[in-house]
mmCIF file of C-alpha atoms and ligand atoms in Angstrom:
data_model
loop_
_atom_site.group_PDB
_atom_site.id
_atom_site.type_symbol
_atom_site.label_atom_id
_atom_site.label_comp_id
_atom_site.label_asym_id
_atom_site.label_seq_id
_atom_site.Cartn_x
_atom_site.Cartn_y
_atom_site.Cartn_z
ATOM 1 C CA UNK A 85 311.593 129.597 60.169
ATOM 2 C CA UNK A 86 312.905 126.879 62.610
ATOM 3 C CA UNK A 87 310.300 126.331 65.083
ATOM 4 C CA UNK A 88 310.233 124.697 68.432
ATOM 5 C CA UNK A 89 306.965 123.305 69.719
ATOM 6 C CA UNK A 90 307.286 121.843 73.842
ATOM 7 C CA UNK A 91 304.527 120.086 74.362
ATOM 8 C CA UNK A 92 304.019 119.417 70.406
ATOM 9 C CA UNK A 93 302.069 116.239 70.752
ATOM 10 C CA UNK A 94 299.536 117.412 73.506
ATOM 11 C CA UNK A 95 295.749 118.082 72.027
ATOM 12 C CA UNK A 96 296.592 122.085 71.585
ATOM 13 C CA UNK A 97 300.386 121.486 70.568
ATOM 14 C CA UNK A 98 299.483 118.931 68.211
ATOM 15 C CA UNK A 99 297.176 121.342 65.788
ATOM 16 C CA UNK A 100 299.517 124.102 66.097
ATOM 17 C CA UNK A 101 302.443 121.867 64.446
ATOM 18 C CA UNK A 102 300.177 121.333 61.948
ATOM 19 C CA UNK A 103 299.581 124.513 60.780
ATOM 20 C CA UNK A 104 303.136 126.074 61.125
ATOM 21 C CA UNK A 105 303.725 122.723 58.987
ATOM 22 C CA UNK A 106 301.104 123.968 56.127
ATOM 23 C CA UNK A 107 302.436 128.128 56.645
ATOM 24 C CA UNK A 108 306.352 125.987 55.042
ATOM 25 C CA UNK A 109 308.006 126.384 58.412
ATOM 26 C CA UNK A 110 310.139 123.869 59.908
ATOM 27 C CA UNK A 111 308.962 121.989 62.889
ATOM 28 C CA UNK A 112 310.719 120.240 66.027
ATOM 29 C CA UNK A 113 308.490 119.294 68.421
ATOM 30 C CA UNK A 114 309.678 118.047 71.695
ATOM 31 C CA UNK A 115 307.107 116.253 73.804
ATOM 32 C CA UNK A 116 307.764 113.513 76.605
ATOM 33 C CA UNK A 117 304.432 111.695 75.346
ATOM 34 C CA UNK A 118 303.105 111.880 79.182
ATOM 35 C CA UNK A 119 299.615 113.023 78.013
ATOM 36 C CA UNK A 120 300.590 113.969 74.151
ATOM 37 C CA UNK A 121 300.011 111.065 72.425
ATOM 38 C CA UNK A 122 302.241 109.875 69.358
ATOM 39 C CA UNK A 123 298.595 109.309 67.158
ATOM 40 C CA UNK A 124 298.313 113.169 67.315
ATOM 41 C CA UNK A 125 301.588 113.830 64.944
ATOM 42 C CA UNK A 126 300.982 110.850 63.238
ATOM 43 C CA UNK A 127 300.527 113.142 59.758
ATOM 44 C CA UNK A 128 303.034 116.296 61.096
ATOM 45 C CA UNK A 129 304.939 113.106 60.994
ATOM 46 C CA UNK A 130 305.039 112.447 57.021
ATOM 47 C CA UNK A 131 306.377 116.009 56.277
ATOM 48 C CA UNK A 132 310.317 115.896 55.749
ATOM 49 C CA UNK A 133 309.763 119.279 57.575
ATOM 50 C CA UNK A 134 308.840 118.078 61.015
ATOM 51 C CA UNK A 135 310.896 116.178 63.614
ATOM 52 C CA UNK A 136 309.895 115.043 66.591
ATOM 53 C CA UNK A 137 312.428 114.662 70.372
ATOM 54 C CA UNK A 138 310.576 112.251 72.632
ATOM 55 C CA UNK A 139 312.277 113.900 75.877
ATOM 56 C CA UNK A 140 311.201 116.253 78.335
ATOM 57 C CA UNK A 141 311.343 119.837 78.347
ATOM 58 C CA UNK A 142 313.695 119.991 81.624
ATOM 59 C CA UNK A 143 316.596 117.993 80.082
ATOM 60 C CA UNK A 144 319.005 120.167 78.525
ATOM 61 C CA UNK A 145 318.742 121.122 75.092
ATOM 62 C CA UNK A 146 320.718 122.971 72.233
ATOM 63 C CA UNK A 147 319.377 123.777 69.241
ATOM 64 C CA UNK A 148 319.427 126.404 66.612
ATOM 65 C CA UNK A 149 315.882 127.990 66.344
ATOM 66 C CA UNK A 150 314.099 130.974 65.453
ATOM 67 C CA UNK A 151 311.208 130.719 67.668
ATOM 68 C CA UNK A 152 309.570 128.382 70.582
ATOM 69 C CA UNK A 153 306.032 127.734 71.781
ATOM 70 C CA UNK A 154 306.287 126.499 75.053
ATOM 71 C CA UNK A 155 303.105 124.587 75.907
ATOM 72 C CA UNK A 156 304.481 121.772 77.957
ATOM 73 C CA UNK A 157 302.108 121.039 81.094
ATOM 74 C CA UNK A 158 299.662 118.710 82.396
ATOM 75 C CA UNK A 159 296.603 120.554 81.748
ATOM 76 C CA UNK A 160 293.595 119.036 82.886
ATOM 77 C CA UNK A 161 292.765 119.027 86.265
ATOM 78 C CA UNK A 162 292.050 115.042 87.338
ATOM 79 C CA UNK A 163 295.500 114.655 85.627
ATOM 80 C CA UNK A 164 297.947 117.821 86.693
ATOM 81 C CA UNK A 165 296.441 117.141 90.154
ATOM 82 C CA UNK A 166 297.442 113.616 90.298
ATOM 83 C CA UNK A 167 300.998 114.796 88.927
ATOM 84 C CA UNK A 168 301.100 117.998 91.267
ATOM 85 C CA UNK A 169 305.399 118.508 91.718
ATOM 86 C CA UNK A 170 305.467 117.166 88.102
ATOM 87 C CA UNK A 171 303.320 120.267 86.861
ATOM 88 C CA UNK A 172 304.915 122.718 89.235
ATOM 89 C CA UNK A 173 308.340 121.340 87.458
ATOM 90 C CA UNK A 174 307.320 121.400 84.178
ATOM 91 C CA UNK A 175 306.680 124.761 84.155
ATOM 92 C CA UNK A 176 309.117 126.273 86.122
ATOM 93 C CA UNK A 177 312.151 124.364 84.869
ATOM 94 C CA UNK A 178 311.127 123.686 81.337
ATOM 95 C CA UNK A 179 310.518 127.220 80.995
ATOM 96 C CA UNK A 180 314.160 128.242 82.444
ATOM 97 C CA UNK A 181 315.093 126.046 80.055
ATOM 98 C CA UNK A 182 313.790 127.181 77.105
ATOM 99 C CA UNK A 183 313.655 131.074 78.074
ATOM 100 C CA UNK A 184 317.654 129.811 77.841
ATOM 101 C CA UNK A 185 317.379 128.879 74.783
ATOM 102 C CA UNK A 186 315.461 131.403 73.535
ATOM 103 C CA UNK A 187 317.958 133.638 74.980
ATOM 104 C CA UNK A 188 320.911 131.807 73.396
ATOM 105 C CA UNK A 189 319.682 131.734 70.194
ATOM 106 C CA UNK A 190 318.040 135.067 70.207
ATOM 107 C CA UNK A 191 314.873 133.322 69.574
ATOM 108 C CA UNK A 192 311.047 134.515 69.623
ATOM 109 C CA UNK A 193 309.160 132.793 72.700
ATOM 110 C CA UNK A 194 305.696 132.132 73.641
ATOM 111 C CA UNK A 195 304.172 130.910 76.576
ATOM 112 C CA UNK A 196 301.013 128.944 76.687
ATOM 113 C CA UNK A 197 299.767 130.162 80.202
ATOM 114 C CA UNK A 198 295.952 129.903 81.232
ATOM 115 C CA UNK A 199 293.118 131.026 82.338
ATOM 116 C CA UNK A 200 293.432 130.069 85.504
ATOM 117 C CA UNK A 201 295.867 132.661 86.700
ATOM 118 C CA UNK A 202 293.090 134.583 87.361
ATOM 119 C CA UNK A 203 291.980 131.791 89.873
ATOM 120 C CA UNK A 204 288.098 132.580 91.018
ATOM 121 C CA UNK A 205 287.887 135.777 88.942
ATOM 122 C CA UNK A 206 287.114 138.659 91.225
ATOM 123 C CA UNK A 207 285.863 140.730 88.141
ATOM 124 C CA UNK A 208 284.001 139.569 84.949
ATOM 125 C CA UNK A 209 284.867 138.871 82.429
ATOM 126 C CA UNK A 210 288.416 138.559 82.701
ATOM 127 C CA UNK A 211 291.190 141.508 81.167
ATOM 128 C CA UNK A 212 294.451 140.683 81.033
ATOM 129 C CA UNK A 213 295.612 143.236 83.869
ATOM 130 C CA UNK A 214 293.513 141.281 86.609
ATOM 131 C CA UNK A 215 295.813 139.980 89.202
ATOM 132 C CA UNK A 216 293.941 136.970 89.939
ATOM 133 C CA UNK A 217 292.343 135.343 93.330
ATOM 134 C CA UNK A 218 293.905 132.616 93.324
ATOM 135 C CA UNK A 219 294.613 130.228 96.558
ATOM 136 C CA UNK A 220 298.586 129.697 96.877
ATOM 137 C CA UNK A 221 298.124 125.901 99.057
ATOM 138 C CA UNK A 222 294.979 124.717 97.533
ATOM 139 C CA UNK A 223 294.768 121.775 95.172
ATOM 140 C CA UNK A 224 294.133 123.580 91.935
ATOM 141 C CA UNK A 225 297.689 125.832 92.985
ATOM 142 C CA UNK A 226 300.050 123.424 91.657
ATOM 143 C CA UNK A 227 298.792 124.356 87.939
ATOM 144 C CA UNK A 228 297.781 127.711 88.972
ATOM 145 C CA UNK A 229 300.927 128.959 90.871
ATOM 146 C CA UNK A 230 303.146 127.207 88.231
ATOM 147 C CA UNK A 231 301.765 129.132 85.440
ATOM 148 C CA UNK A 232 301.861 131.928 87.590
ATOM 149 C CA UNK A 233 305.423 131.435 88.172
ATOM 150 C CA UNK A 234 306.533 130.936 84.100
ATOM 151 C CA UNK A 235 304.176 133.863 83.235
ATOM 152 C CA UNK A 236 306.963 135.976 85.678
ATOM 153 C CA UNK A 237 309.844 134.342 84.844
ATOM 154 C CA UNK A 238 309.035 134.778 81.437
ATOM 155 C CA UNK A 239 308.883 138.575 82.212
ATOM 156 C CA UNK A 240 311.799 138.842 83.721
ATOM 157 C CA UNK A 241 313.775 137.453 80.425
ATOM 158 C CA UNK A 242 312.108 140.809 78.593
ATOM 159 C CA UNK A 243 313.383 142.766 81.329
ATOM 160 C CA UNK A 244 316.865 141.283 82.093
ATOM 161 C CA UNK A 245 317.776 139.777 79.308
ATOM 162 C CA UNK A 246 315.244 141.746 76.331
ATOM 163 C CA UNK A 247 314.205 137.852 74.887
ATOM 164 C CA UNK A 248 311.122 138.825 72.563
ATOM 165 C CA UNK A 249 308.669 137.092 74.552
ATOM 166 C CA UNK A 250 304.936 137.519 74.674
ATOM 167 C CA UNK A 251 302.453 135.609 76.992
ATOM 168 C CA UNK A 252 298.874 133.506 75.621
ATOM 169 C CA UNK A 253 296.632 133.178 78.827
ATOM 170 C CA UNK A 254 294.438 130.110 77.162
ATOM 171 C CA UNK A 255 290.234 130.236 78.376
ATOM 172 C CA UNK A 256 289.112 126.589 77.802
ATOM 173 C CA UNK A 257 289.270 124.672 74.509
ATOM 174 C CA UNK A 258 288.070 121.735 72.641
ATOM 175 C CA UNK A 259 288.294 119.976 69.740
ATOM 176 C CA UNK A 260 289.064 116.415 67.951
ATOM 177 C CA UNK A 261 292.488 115.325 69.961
ATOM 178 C CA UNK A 262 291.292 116.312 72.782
ATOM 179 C CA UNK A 263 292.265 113.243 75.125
ATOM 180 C CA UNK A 264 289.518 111.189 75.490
ATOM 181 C CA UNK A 265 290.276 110.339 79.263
ATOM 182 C CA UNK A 266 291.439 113.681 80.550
ATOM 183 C CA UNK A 267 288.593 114.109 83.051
ATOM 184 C CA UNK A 268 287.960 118.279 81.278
ATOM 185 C CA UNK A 269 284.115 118.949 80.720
ATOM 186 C CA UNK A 270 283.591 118.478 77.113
ATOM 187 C CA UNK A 271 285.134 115.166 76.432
ATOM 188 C CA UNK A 272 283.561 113.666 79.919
ATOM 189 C CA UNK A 273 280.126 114.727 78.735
ATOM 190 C CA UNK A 274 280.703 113.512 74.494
ATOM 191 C CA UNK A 275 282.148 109.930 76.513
ATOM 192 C CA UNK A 276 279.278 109.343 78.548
ATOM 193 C CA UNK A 277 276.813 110.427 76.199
ATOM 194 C CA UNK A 278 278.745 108.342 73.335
ATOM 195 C CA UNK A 279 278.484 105.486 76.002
ATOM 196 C CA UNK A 280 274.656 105.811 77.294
ATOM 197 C CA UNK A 281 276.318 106.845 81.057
ATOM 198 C CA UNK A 282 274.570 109.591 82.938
ATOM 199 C CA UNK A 283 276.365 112.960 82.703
ATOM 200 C CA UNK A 284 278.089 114.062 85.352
ATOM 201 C CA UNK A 285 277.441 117.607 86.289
ATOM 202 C CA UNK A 286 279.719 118.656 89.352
ATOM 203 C CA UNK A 287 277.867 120.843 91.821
ATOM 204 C CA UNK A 288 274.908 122.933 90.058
ATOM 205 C CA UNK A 289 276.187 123.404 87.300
ATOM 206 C CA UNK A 290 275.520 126.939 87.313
ATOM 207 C CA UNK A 291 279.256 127.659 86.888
ATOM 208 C CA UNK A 292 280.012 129.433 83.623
ATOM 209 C CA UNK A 293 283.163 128.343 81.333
ATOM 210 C CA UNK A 294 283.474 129.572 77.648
ATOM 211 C CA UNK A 295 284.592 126.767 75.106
ATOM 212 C CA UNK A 296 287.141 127.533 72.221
ATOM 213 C CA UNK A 297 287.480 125.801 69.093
ATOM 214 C CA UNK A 298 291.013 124.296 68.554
ATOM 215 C CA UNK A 299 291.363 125.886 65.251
ATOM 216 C CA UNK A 300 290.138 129.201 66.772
ATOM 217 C CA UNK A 301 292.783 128.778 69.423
ATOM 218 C CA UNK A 302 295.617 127.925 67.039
ATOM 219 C CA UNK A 303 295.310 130.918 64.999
ATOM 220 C CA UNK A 304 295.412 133.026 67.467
ATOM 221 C CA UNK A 305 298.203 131.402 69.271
ATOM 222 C CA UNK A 306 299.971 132.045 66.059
ATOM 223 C CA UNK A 307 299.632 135.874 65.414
ATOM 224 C CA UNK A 308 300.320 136.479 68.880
ATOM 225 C CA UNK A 309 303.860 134.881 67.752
ATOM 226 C CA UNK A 310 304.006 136.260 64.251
ATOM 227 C CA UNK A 311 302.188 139.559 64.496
ATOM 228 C CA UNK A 312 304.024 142.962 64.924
ATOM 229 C CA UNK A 313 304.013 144.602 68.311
ATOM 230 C CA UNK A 314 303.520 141.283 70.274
ATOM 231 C CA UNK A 315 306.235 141.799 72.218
ATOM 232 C CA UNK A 316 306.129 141.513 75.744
ATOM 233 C CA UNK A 317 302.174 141.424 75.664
ATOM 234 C CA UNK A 318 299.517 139.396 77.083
ATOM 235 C CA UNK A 319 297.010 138.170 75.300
ATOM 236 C CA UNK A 320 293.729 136.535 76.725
ATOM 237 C CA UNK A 321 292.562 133.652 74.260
ATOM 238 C CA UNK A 322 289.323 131.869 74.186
ATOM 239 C CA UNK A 323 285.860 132.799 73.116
ATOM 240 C CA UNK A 324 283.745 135.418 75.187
ATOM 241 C CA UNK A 325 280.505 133.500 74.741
ATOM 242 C CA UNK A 326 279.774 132.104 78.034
ATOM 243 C CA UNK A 327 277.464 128.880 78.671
ATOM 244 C CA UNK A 328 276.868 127.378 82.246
ATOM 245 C CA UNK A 329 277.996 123.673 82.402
ATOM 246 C CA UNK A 330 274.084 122.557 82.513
ATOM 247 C CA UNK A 331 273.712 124.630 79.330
ATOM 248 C CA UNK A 332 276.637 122.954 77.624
ATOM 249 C CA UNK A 333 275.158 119.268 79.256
ATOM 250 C CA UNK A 334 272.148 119.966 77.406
ATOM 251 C CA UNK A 335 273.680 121.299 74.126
ATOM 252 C CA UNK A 336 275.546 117.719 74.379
ATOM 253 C CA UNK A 337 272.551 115.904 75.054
ATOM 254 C CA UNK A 338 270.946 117.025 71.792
ATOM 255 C CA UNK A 339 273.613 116.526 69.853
ATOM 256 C CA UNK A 340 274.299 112.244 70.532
ATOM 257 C CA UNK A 341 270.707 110.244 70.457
ATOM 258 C CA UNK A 342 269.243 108.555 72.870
ATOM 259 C CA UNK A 343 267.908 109.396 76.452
ATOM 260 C CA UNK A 344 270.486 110.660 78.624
ATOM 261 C CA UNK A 345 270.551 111.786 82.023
ATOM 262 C CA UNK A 346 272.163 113.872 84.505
ATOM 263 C CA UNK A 347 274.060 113.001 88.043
ATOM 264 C CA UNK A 348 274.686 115.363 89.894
ATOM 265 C CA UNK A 349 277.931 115.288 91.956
ATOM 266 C CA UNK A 350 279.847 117.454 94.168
ATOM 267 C CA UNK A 351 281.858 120.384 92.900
ATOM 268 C CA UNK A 352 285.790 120.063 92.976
ATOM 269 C CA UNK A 353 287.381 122.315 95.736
ATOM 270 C CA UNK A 354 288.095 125.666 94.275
ATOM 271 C CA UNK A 355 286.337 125.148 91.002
ATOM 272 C CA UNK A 356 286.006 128.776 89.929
ATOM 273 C CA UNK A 357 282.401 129.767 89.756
ATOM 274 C CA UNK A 358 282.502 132.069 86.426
ATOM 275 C CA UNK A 359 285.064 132.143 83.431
ATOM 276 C CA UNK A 360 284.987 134.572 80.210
ATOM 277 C CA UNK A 361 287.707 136.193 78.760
ATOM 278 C CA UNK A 362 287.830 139.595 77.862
ATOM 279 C CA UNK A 363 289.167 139.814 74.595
ATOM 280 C CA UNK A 364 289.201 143.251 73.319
ATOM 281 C CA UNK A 365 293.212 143.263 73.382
ATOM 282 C CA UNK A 366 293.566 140.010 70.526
ATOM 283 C CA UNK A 367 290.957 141.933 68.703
ATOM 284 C CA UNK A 368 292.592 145.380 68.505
ATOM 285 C CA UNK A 369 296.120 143.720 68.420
ATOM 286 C CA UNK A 370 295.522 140.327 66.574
ATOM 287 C CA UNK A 371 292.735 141.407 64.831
ATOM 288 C CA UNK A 372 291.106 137.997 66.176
ATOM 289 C CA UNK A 373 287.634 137.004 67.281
ATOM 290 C CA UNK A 374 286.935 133.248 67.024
ATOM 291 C CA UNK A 375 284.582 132.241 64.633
ATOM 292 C CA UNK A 376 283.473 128.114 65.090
ATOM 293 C CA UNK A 377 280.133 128.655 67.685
ATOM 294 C CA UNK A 378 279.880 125.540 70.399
ATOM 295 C CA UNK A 379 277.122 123.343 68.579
ATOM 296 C CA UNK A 380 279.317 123.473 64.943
ATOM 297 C CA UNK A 381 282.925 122.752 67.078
ATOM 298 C CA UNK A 382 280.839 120.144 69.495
ATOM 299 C CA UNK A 383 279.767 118.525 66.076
ATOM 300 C CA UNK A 384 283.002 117.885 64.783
ATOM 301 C CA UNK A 385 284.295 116.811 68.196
ATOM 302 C CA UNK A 386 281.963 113.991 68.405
ATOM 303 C CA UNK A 387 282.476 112.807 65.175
ATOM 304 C CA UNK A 388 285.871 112.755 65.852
ATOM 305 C CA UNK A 389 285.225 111.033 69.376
ATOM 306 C CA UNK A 390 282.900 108.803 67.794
ATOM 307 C CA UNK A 391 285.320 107.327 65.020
ATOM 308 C CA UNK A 392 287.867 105.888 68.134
ATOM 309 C CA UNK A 393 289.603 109.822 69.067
HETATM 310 N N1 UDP B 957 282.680 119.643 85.230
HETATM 311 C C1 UDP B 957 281.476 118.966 85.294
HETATM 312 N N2 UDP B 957 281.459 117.640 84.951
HETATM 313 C C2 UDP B 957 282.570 116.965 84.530
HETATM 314 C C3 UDP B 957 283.797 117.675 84.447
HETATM 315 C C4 UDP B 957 283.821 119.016 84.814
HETATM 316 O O1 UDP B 957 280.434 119.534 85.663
HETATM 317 O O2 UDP B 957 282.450 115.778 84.229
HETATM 318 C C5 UDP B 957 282.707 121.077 85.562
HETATM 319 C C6 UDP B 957 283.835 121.504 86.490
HETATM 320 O O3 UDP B 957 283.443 121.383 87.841
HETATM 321 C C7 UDP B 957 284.040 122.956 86.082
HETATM 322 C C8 UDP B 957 283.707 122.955 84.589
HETATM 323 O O4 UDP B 957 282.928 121.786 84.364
HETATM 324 O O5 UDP B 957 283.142 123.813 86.734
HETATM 325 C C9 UDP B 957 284.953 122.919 83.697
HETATM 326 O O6 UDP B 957 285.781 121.909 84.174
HETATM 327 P P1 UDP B 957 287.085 121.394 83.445
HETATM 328 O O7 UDP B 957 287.615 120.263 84.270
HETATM 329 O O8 UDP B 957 286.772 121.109 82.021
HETATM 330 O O9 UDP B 957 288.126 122.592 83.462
HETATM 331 P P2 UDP B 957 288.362 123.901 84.354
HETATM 332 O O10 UDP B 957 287.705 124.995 83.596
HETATM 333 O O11 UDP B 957 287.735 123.718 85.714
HETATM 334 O O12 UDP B 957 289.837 124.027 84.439
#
């Protein structure tokens, strides 16, 4: 197949080129190098199967494809924050675009959408049919809202237009390539530990996330393209093991040498209290569970962070 990865060079984006690489397919991936990095592709790069567009998703673009991944967005929150309309524009325009496309070319299309659609979860742990309690003007809405906004406009191509769409609502992940700077939990902690910096826990660090391998992530990104009746679904990613951040502090405390401490500072404005998918649906459907547990993944993405990132 002729595949077309937005946002191919970003930490997530970057693995799954990779892989549709080794499963023979062919690979464009389009990427405006604002947070992907050109280091990530720099092996998708060898294969005479992969090209790459430095441009960004909201130009115009014709291609002939069989399917598109669309996981262009700021993602973190120090950096979609500090590029608010930017992220709101991303998604909202580089999706019409490629929903377009996908239309055009009577293309397969996926949308990487997140977690935080569900904002401060009102229920726990998180089902795809949740609406979400989210706040519209706050300064986490210019992700959430965006995604919010691609997830339905991505509907409405199944409904108007019958594009073979399906939605991936991503829980938090980590892994080597994850960009060492991007402000996110696990790559703070594994650079200020790597460094001999106290740790910076926001608030009490009570809050619960639940960390997902890359790899873990990838493959099920990729049967909720490839599988049979994926179709206009939703599909919750991320593993259901839930750690609070002081738990997941600690965890990287034991896993770097040396002393380290804690600072405590104060939590973000509408930093959702407790986050765990529910992912009954990618098991039935997918037939997907991750498998890499925190303290293996957290292993490999020190070593990784260790050796320069
Ligand atoms: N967090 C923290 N210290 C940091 C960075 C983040 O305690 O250096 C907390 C943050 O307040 C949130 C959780 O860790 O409760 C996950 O934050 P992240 O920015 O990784 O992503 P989010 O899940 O909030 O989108």
């Amino acid at each position: 197949m002729k595949i077309l990865v937005a946002g191919g060079a970003g930490f997530i984006g970057s693995h799954l080129c990779d892989r549709l690489l080794k499963l023979k397919h062919h690979v464009v991936c389009l990427d405006n190098l604002k947070t992907g990095r050109q280091a990530n592709i720099q092996g998708a790069l060898k294969s005479p199967r992969f090209k790459f567009l430095r441009r960004d998703v909201r130009s115009a673009l014709n291609l002939k494809v069989d399917f598109i991944f669309n996981l262009a967005s700021y993602a973190s929150p120090p950096y979609y924050q500090a590029w608010s309309i930017e992220t709101m524009l991303t998604n909202a325009l580089g999706s019409h675009r490629l929903l377009e496309l996908a239309r055009k070319q009577k293309a397969g299309y996926l949308f990487a959408s997140t977690s935080e659609v569900y904002g401060d979860p009102l229920r726990h742990p998180q089902k795809e049919g949740d609406w979400g309690n989210v706040n519209p003007v706050g300064e986490r809405s210019c992700y959430d809202e965006a995604k919010r906004f691609a997830e339905a406009l991505t509907m409405e191509y199944l409904r108007k237009h019958q594009v073979d769409v399906r939605l991936v609502r991503i829980f938090n992940t980590y892994g080597p390539r994850l960009q060492k700077d991007d402000g996110r939990v696990i790559s703070n902690f594994i650079n200020q530990a790597l460094e001999h910096k106290p740790l910076t826990v926001y608030g009490s660090g009570h809050q619960t996330r639940s960390f997902c391998y890359v790899d873990d992530m990838v493959e099920g990104i990729i049967r909720a393209a490839f599988r049979t009746k994926t179709s206009g679904q939703i599909f919750n990613l991320g593993n259901p093991v839930e750690f609070s951040i002081l738990e997941a502090v600690k965890l990287v405390q034991s896993l770097v040498d040396g002393p380290l401490k804690i600072v405590y500072q104060p939590l973000p404005p509408d930093d959702p209290r407790r986050r765990k998918p529910d992912i009954s649906r990618a098991h039935a459907v997918l037939n997907w569970f991750p498998k890499v547990q925190l303290k293996q993944g957290l292993i490999r993405t020190i070593e990784w962070f260790r050796n320069g990132g």
